[in-house]
Amino acid sequence: MSAAPETLAIRPPAVWLRFARALWRTATANAAMMTGIALFLAVVIVAIGAPVFAEVDPLDQDLLARLVPPSPGHWLGTDAFGRDIWARIAYGARISLVIGLVAVGIAMVIGSALGILSGYMGGWVDQAISQATNILLAFPSLILGLMVVAFLGPSVPNLIAAISLATIPQFIRVSRAPTIALRERDFIQACRALGFSPLRIMVRHILPNIWPEILVMGSLWLATAIRVEASLAFIGLGVKPPTPTWGGMIREGFEQILNSVYLALFPSLAILVVVLALNMIGDGLRDALDPRLKESKR
Amino acid sequence: MTDAPVLAVRGLSTQFRIGGAWRAATRNIAFDLYENQTIALVGESGCGKSITCQTILGLLPAAVARTEGSIVYQGRELVGLSDAEMETVRGKEIAMIFQEPMTALNPVMTVGEQIAEAIRVHRRCTKAEAKAEAIAFMDRVRIPAAAQRYNDYPHQFSGGMRQRIVIAMAMACKPKVLLADEPTTALDVTIQAQILAELRDLCANFNMSMVFITHSLGVVAAIADRVAVMYAGEIVELASVEELFAAPQHPYTRALFQAIPRVDETAENLQAIPGQVPPITAFPEGCRFAPRCPMRMEKCAGRPPRLAAADPASPHAVACFLHHDLALEEAAE
């Protein structure tokens, strides 16, 4: 009835370790996810090591070298002020990643907390949170971000707040539904019968059961957050110039689009790479976590 | 037997809101549970056994369920306590174990941690103490190599072993009353016997009383001191195991006994009870068993019989006009 004694020596891996292994298995078997991870890591490395990868200061204007096309001195050329585009893209990656990661991180924490609360408590708590979620979801995230930034003014904290607010409802949704399913499971009832407080049940028993789903959502919405940040910068509601942002660079490049197309092209490609990479990772994560999807694909 | 009962249930009724109206799923449930005793609740599926247990622990959602009557645990009224107050009762004073051991454990937490958590929720102690105690409990419920298996996950255990873990969790705070909701139904027969022996043993050692839900009369004989036979939300017969098995009085109880397959009789002699338990929205006016009862009389349809002893000297109570003429309304007056 019990396991043979010799098998007892094998320690079962912790949940996160099992999850990490499942991820690794999927990643190695899934070329798209591998590519996504490689691309995203490359962007992160460029952002962190921006001063190393680009010797020139992204704010340095060289009026003698304006609108230089890609050349050995300036890999990706220079803009209308003679600033090095490669340096601006490298430093711009920092803004995009910091705003994206922090905004999605905040949205993840607040959104999952509200979603679990809503799903577990039910009743008027659920009603209130769900209705608020529906109202927020009625706005496209860009419009919502636009309204908040227009109201508060463009700055890094305000952009983070705007993008978080736009992303929170997604996390509420993705955590509420599985919570409702879990709430009816016997082990949650057993926790209640043992006198565990609702807070303990939500944090210790529900969250660990649904966080893989939240993580998948996080990777997909990180891509959206970066896109929204770039869009806001493009319409002039991003971090103020001269700080380099990808969206801002596209906007500036747009004015020169007829004679120097690469001004807008390169930052666009940077956004494309990051969003593509994150979507590849997100799809891979979902495959790793949803065995049904995996079956149907192979 | 002369001391006060650990748990005294009186006139308990659990009502559900169905289509805007409150409907009683159970009616006039009353029993006493004495220290060190086991009372079995027996009956078909859907007759209110589990609901009664969940009501005792206040586990039903207040939005759709309400409780009337009284549940007194060691002199303290439990009906009407807030959820926060109930949390100090649940697990610590009254614990519950469930039917399905496969789903009663958190799949992403090690079994040891789950037991240790149950210990730490109601008692101040360090993690190391809780761990040591959890291992002691695992040992106590006969998990082999308990210390090594502390870090195993539920899926690494068999059904019987998981039920032992569930029992260890429920025992973690040494409750005075254990509500066991068909804890052996999902297990095969040999494991069932082991778990029953285990539970009996724990009750004796920890001075614990037990409310044991089952639909198997064989299990009743093995574990209970007294039996409450339930039908359609009511207790129809309440007696000691010996009296009930020697002389079942209620037609429903008798029918239950006739529905047990026997080796020495052919299957054709097996008596099924015709019909089925009426749904909560269609309980008959008088005796709820009357429509299926082979000994139905005219007055059975009029008013519900009250649970009372046919012989005033005996504690063997039955709710049937065959044995006495007391009706429920008279009890209320």
mmCIF file of N, CA, C and O in Angstrom, chain A residues 94-145:
data_model
loop_
_atom_site.group_PDB
_atom_site.id
_atom_site.type_symbol
_atom_site.label_atom_id
_atom_site.label_comp_id
_atom_site.label_asym_id
_atom_site.label_seq_id
_atom_site.Cartn_x
_atom_site.Cartn_y
_atom_site.Cartn_z
ATOM 1 N N ARG A 94 15.356 50.731 -21.985
ATOM 2 C CA ARG A 94 15.241 50.808 -20.520
ATOM 3 C C ARG A 94 13.880 51.360 -20.121
ATOM 4 O O ARG A 94 13.196 50.803 -19.264
ATOM 5 N N ILE A 95 13.486 52.457 -20.759
ATOM 6 C CA ILE A 95 12.202 53.080 -20.426
ATOM 7 C C ILE A 95 11.064 52.095 -20.683
ATOM 8 O O ILE A 95 10.204 51.854 -19.839
ATOM 9 N N SER A 96 11.085 51.490 -21.886
ATOM 10 C CA SER A 96 10.016 50.565 -22.247
ATOM 11 C C SER A 96 9.921 49.420 -21.258
ATOM 12 O O SER A 96 8.833 49.071 -20.783
ATOM 13 N N LEU A 97 11.074 48.810 -20.958
ATOM 14 C CA LEU A 97 11.056 47.642 -20.095
ATOM 15 C C LEU A 97 10.672 48.010 -18.668
ATOM 16 O O LEU A 97 9.879 47.318 -18.030
ATOM 17 N N VAL A 98 11.229 49.110 -18.159
ATOM 18 C CA VAL A 98 10.931 49.489 -16.776
ATOM 19 C C VAL A 98 9.447 49.800 -16.636
ATOM 20 O O VAL A 98 8.764 49.268 -15.752
ATOM 21 N N ILE A 99 8.923 50.638 -17.547
ATOM 22 C CA ILE A 99 7.505 50.980 -17.449
ATOM 23 C C ILE A 99 6.652 49.724 -17.605
ATOM 24 O O ILE A 99 5.734 49.461 -16.826
ATOM 25 N N GLY A 100 6.994 48.898 -18.617
ATOM 26 C CA GLY A 100 6.212 47.682 -18.859
ATOM 27 C C GLY A 100 6.245 46.739 -17.672
ATOM 28 O O GLY A 100 5.206 46.306 -17.173
ATOM 29 N N LEU A 101 7.438 46.431 -17.185
ATOM 30 C CA LEU A 101 7.561 45.449 -16.113
ATOM 31 C C LEU A 101 6.918 45.943 -14.820
ATOM 32 O O LEU A 101 6.188 45.202 -14.160
ATOM 33 N N VAL A 102 7.194 47.198 -14.456
ATOM 34 C CA VAL A 102 6.639 47.703 -13.205
ATOM 35 C C VAL A 102 5.118 47.790 -13.305
ATOM 36 O O VAL A 102 4.396 47.360 -12.391
ATOM 37 N N ALA A 103 4.626 48.311 -14.448
ATOM 38 C CA ALA A 103 3.172 48.457 -14.593
ATOM 39 C C ALA A 103 2.489 47.100 -14.538
ATOM 40 O O ALA A 103 1.501 46.907 -13.821
ATOM 41 N N VAL A 104 3.028 46.124 -15.285
ATOM 42 C CA VAL A 104 2.404 44.804 -15.294
ATOM 43 C C VAL A 104 2.563 44.126 -13.927
ATOM 44 O O VAL A 104 1.651 43.451 -13.454
ATOM 45 N N GLY A 105 3.727 44.349 -13.294
ATOM 46 C CA GLY A 105 3.929 43.780 -11.958
ATOM 47 C C GLY A 105 2.875 44.286 -10.983
ATOM 48 O O GLY A 105 2.239 43.497 -10.262
ATOM 49 N N ILE A 106 2.675 45.602 -10.989
ATOM 50 C CA ILE A 106 1.669 46.182 -10.087
ATOM 51 C C ILE A 106 0.275 45.649 -10.431
ATOM 52 O O ILE A 106 -0.491 45.232 -9.551
ATOM 53 N N ALA A 107 -0.025 45.631 -11.738
ATOM 54 C CA ALA A 107 -1.347 45.170 -12.167
ATOM 55 C C ALA A 107 -1.561 43.712 -11.763
ATOM 56 O O ALA A 107 -2.646 43.315 -11.340
ATOM 57 N N MET A 108 -0.485 42.922 -11.873
ATOM 58 C CA MET A 108 -0.555 41.502 -11.525
ATOM 59 C C MET A 108 -0.915 41.340 -10.047
ATOM 60 O O MET A 108 -1.798 40.561 -9.693
ATOM 61 N N VAL A 109 -0.222 42.086 -9.197
ATOM 62 C CA VAL A 109 -0.447 41.956 -7.753
ATOM 63 C C VAL A 109 -1.856 42.436 -7.400
ATOM 64 O O VAL A 109 -2.642 41.700 -6.781
ATOM 65 N N ILE A 110 -2.197 43.654 -7.823
ATOM 66 C CA ILE A 110 -3.511 44.202 -7.458
ATOM 67 C C ILE A 110 -4.628 43.398 -8.125
ATOM 68 O O ILE A 110 -5.623 43.033 -7.488
ATOM 69 N N GLY A 111 -4.436 43.119 -9.437
ATOM 70 C CA GLY A 111 -5.481 42.411 -10.182
ATOM 71 C C GLY A 111 -5.754 41.024 -9.633
ATOM 72 O O GLY A 111 -6.902 40.648 -9.425
ATOM 73 N N SER A 112 -4.673 40.255 -9.344
ATOM 74 C CA SER A 112 -4.933 38.899 -8.827
ATOM 75 C C SER A 112 -5.537 38.968 -7.436
ATOM 76 O O SER A 112 -6.387 38.158 -7.096
ATOM 77 N N ALA A 113 -5.088 39.923 -6.632
ATOM 78 C CA ALA A 113 -5.653 40.043 -5.282
ATOM 79 C C ALA A 113 -7.154 40.312 -5.375
ATOM 80 O O ALA A 113 -7.968 39.645 -4.729
ATOM 81 N N LEU A 114 -7.522 41.287 -6.228
ATOM 82 C CA LEU A 114 -8.945 41.611 -6.368
ATOM 83 C C LEU A 114 -9.720 40.454 -6.983
ATOM 84 O O LEU A 114 -10.840 40.146 -6.570
ATOM 85 N N GLY A 115 -9.116 39.786 -7.965
ATOM 86 C CA GLY A 115 -9.791 38.679 -8.638
ATOM 87 C C GLY A 115 -10.065 37.527 -7.677
ATOM 88 O O GLY A 115 -11.156 36.964 -7.651
ATOM 89 N N ILE A 116 -9.051 37.188 -6.868
ATOM 90 C CA ILE A 116 -9.225 36.091 -5.917
ATOM 91 C C ILE A 116 -10.266 36.487 -4.869
ATOM 92 O O ILE A 116 -11.152 35.709 -4.520
ATOM 93 N N LEU A 117 -10.166 37.727 -4.393
ATOM 94 C CA LEU A 117 -11.128 38.222 -3.403
ATOM 95 C C LEU A 117 -12.547 38.121 -3.964
ATOM 96 O O LEU A 117 -13.466 37.602 -3.323
ATOM 97 N N SER A 118 -12.690 38.614 -5.194
ATOM 98 C CA SER A 118 -13.992 38.624 -5.841
ATOM 99 C C SER A 118 -14.546 37.210 -6.000
ATOM 100 O O SER A 118 -15.687 36.919 -5.651
ATOM 101 N N GLY A 119 -13.688 36.318 -6.510
ATOM 102 C CA GLY A 119 -14.134 34.944 -6.743
ATOM 103 C C GLY A 119 -14.408 34.194 -5.462
ATOM 104 O O GLY A 119 -15.352 33.417 -5.368
ATOM 105 N N TYR A 120 -13.594 34.427 -4.440
ATOM 106 C CA TYR A 120 -13.745 33.652 -3.207
ATOM 107 C C TYR A 120 -14.909 34.155 -2.353
ATOM 108 O O TYR A 120 -15.688 33.380 -1.831
ATOM 109 N N MET A 121 -15.015 35.477 -2.230
ATOM 110 C CA MET A 121 -16.032 36.043 -1.357
ATOM 111 C C MET A 121 -17.430 35.964 -1.978
ATOM 112 O O MET A 121 -18.406 35.743 -1.277
ATOM 113 N N GLY A 122 -17.514 36.152 -3.302
ATOM 114 C CA GLY A 122 -18.823 36.163 -3.932
ATOM 115 C C GLY A 122 -19.679 37.304 -3.406
ATOM 116 O O GLY A 122 -19.153 38.267 -2.838
ATOM 117 N N GLY A 123 -20.979 37.197 -3.584
ATOM 118 C CA GLY A 123 -21.901 38.182 -3.022
ATOM 119 C C GLY A 123 -21.636 39.592 -3.517
ATOM 120 O O GLY A 123 -21.248 39.792 -4.669
ATOM 121 N N TRP A 124 -21.841 40.580 -2.623
ATOM 122 C CA TRP A 124 -21.736 41.969 -3.073
ATOM 123 C C TRP A 124 -20.298 42.343 -3.395
ATOM 124 O O TRP A 124 -20.049 43.200 -4.255
ATOM 125 N N VAL A 125 -19.326 41.723 -2.740
ATOM 126 C CA VAL A 125 -17.915 42.009 -3.050
ATOM 127 C C VAL A 125 -17.657 41.676 -4.508
ATOM 128 O O VAL A 125 -17.089 42.469 -5.270
ATOM 129 N N ASP A 126 -18.115 40.478 -4.903
ATOM 130 C CA ASP A 126 -17.939 40.024 -6.277
ATOM 131 C C ASP A 126 -18.664 40.959 -7.237
ATOM 132 O O ASP A 126 -18.124 41.356 -8.265
ATOM 133 N N GLN A 127 -19.903 41.312 -6.876
ATOM 134 C CA GLN A 127 -20.688 42.212 -7.720
ATOM 135 C C GLN A 127 -19.940 43.513 -7.968
ATOM 136 O O GLN A 127 -19.772 43.946 -9.097
ATOM 137 N N ALA A 128 -19.464 44.122 -6.867
ATOM 138 C CA ALA A 128 -18.788 45.418 -6.971
ATOM 139 C C ALA A 128 -17.544 45.302 -7.839
ATOM 140 O O ALA A 128 -17.349 46.086 -8.781
ATOM 141 N N ILE A 129 -16.701 44.314 -7.536
ATOM 142 C CA ILE A 129 -15.441 44.195 -8.272
ATOM 143 C C ILE A 129 -15.705 43.848 -9.739
ATOM 144 O O ILE A 129 -15.094 44.415 -10.646
ATOM 145 N N SER A 130 -16.659 42.945 -9.976
ATOM 146 C CA SER A 130 -16.928 42.549 -11.358
ATOM 147 C C SER A 130 -17.487 43.704 -12.187
ATOM 148 O O SER A 130 -17.113 43.876 -13.346
ATOM 149 N N GLN A 131 -18.364 44.475 -11.562
ATOM 150 C CA GLN A 131 -18.933 45.606 -12.319
ATOM 151 C C GLN A 131 -17.853 46.622 -12.646
ATOM 152 O O GLN A 131 -17.768 47.122 -13.766
ATOM 153 N N ALA A 132 -16.989 46.918 -11.651
ATOM 154 C CA ALA A 132 -15.895 47.861 -11.896
ATOM 155 C C ALA A 132 -14.995 47.332 -13.009
ATOM 156 O O ALA A 132 -14.560 48.074 -13.897
ATOM 157 N N THR A 133 -14.738 46.016 -12.977
ATOM 158 C CA THR A 133 -13.909 45.397 -14.015
ATOM 159 C C THR A 133 -14.533 45.572 -15.389
ATOM 160 O O THR A 133 -13.862 45.942 -16.355
ATOM 161 N N ASN A 134 -15.844 45.337 -15.447
ATOM 162 C CA ASN A 134 -16.523 45.452 -16.741
ATOM 163 C C ASN A 134 -16.461 46.874 -17.269
ATOM 164 O O ASN A 134 -16.277 47.084 -18.469
ATOM 165 N N ILE A 135 -16.587 47.825 -16.359
ATOM 166 C CA ILE A 135 -16.518 49.219 -16.806
ATOM 167 C C ILE A 135 -15.139 49.505 -17.386
ATOM 168 O O ILE A 135 -14.995 50.062 -18.475
ATOM 169 N N LEU A 136 -14.089 49.077 -16.668
ATOM 170 C CA LEU A 136 -12.734 49.325 -17.146
ATOM 171 C C LEU A 136 -12.470 48.586 -18.462
ATOM 172 O O LEU A 136 -11.781 49.095 -19.344
ATOM 173 N N LEU A 137 -13.046 47.374 -18.578
ATOM 174 C CA LEU A 137 -12.798 46.583 -19.783
ATOM 175 C C LEU A 137 -13.507 47.167 -20.997
ATOM 176 O O LEU A 137 -13.151 46.863 -22.132
ATOM 177 N N ALA A 138 -14.514 48.000 -20.745
ATOM 178 C CA ALA A 138 -15.240 48.593 -21.856
ATOM 179 C C ALA A 138 -14.350 49.543 -22.654
ATOM 180 O O ALA A 138 -14.563 49.767 -23.833
ATOM 181 N N PHE A 139 -13.312 50.089 -21.979
ATOM 182 C CA PHE A 139 -12.396 50.976 -22.684
ATOM 183 C C PHE A 139 -11.230 50.171 -23.246
ATOM 184 O O PHE A 139 -10.657 49.365 -22.532
ATOM 185 N N PRO A 140 -10.840 50.435 -24.499
ATOM 186 C CA PRO A 140 -9.585 49.835 -24.967
ATOM 187 C C PRO A 140 -8.451 50.352 -24.078
ATOM 188 O O PRO A 140 -8.491 51.500 -23.620
ATOM 189 N N SER A 141 -7.450 49.503 -23.841
ATOM 190 C CA SER A 141 -6.430 49.889 -22.864
ATOM 191 C C SER A 141 -5.712 51.175 -23.272
ATOM 192 O O SER A 141 -5.321 51.970 -22.427
ATOM 193 N N LEU A 142 -5.562 51.378 -24.590
ATOM 194 C CA LEU A 142 -4.879 52.600 -25.023
ATOM 195 C C LEU A 142 -5.688 53.838 -24.645
ATOM 196 O O LEU A 142 -5.142 54.824 -24.136
ATOM 197 N N ILE A 143 -6.996 53.775 -24.866
ATOM 198 C CA ILE A 143 -7.859 54.922 -24.559
ATOM 199 C C ILE A 143 -7.821 55.205 -23.051
ATOM 200 O O ILE A 143 -7.712 56.358 -22.609
ATOM 201 N N LEU A 144 -7.886 54.140 -22.275
ATOM 202 C CA LEU A 144 -7.874 54.295 -20.826
ATOM 203 C C LEU A 144 -6.549 54.932 -20.385
ATOM 204 O O LEU A 144 -6.533 55.892 -19.600
ATOM 205 N N GLY A 145 -5.447 54.408 -20.931
ATOM 206 C CA GLY A 145 -4.131 54.964 -20.605
ATOM 207 C C GLY A 145 -4.052 56.418 -21.014
ATOM 208 O O GLY A 145 -3.568 57.274 -20.269
#
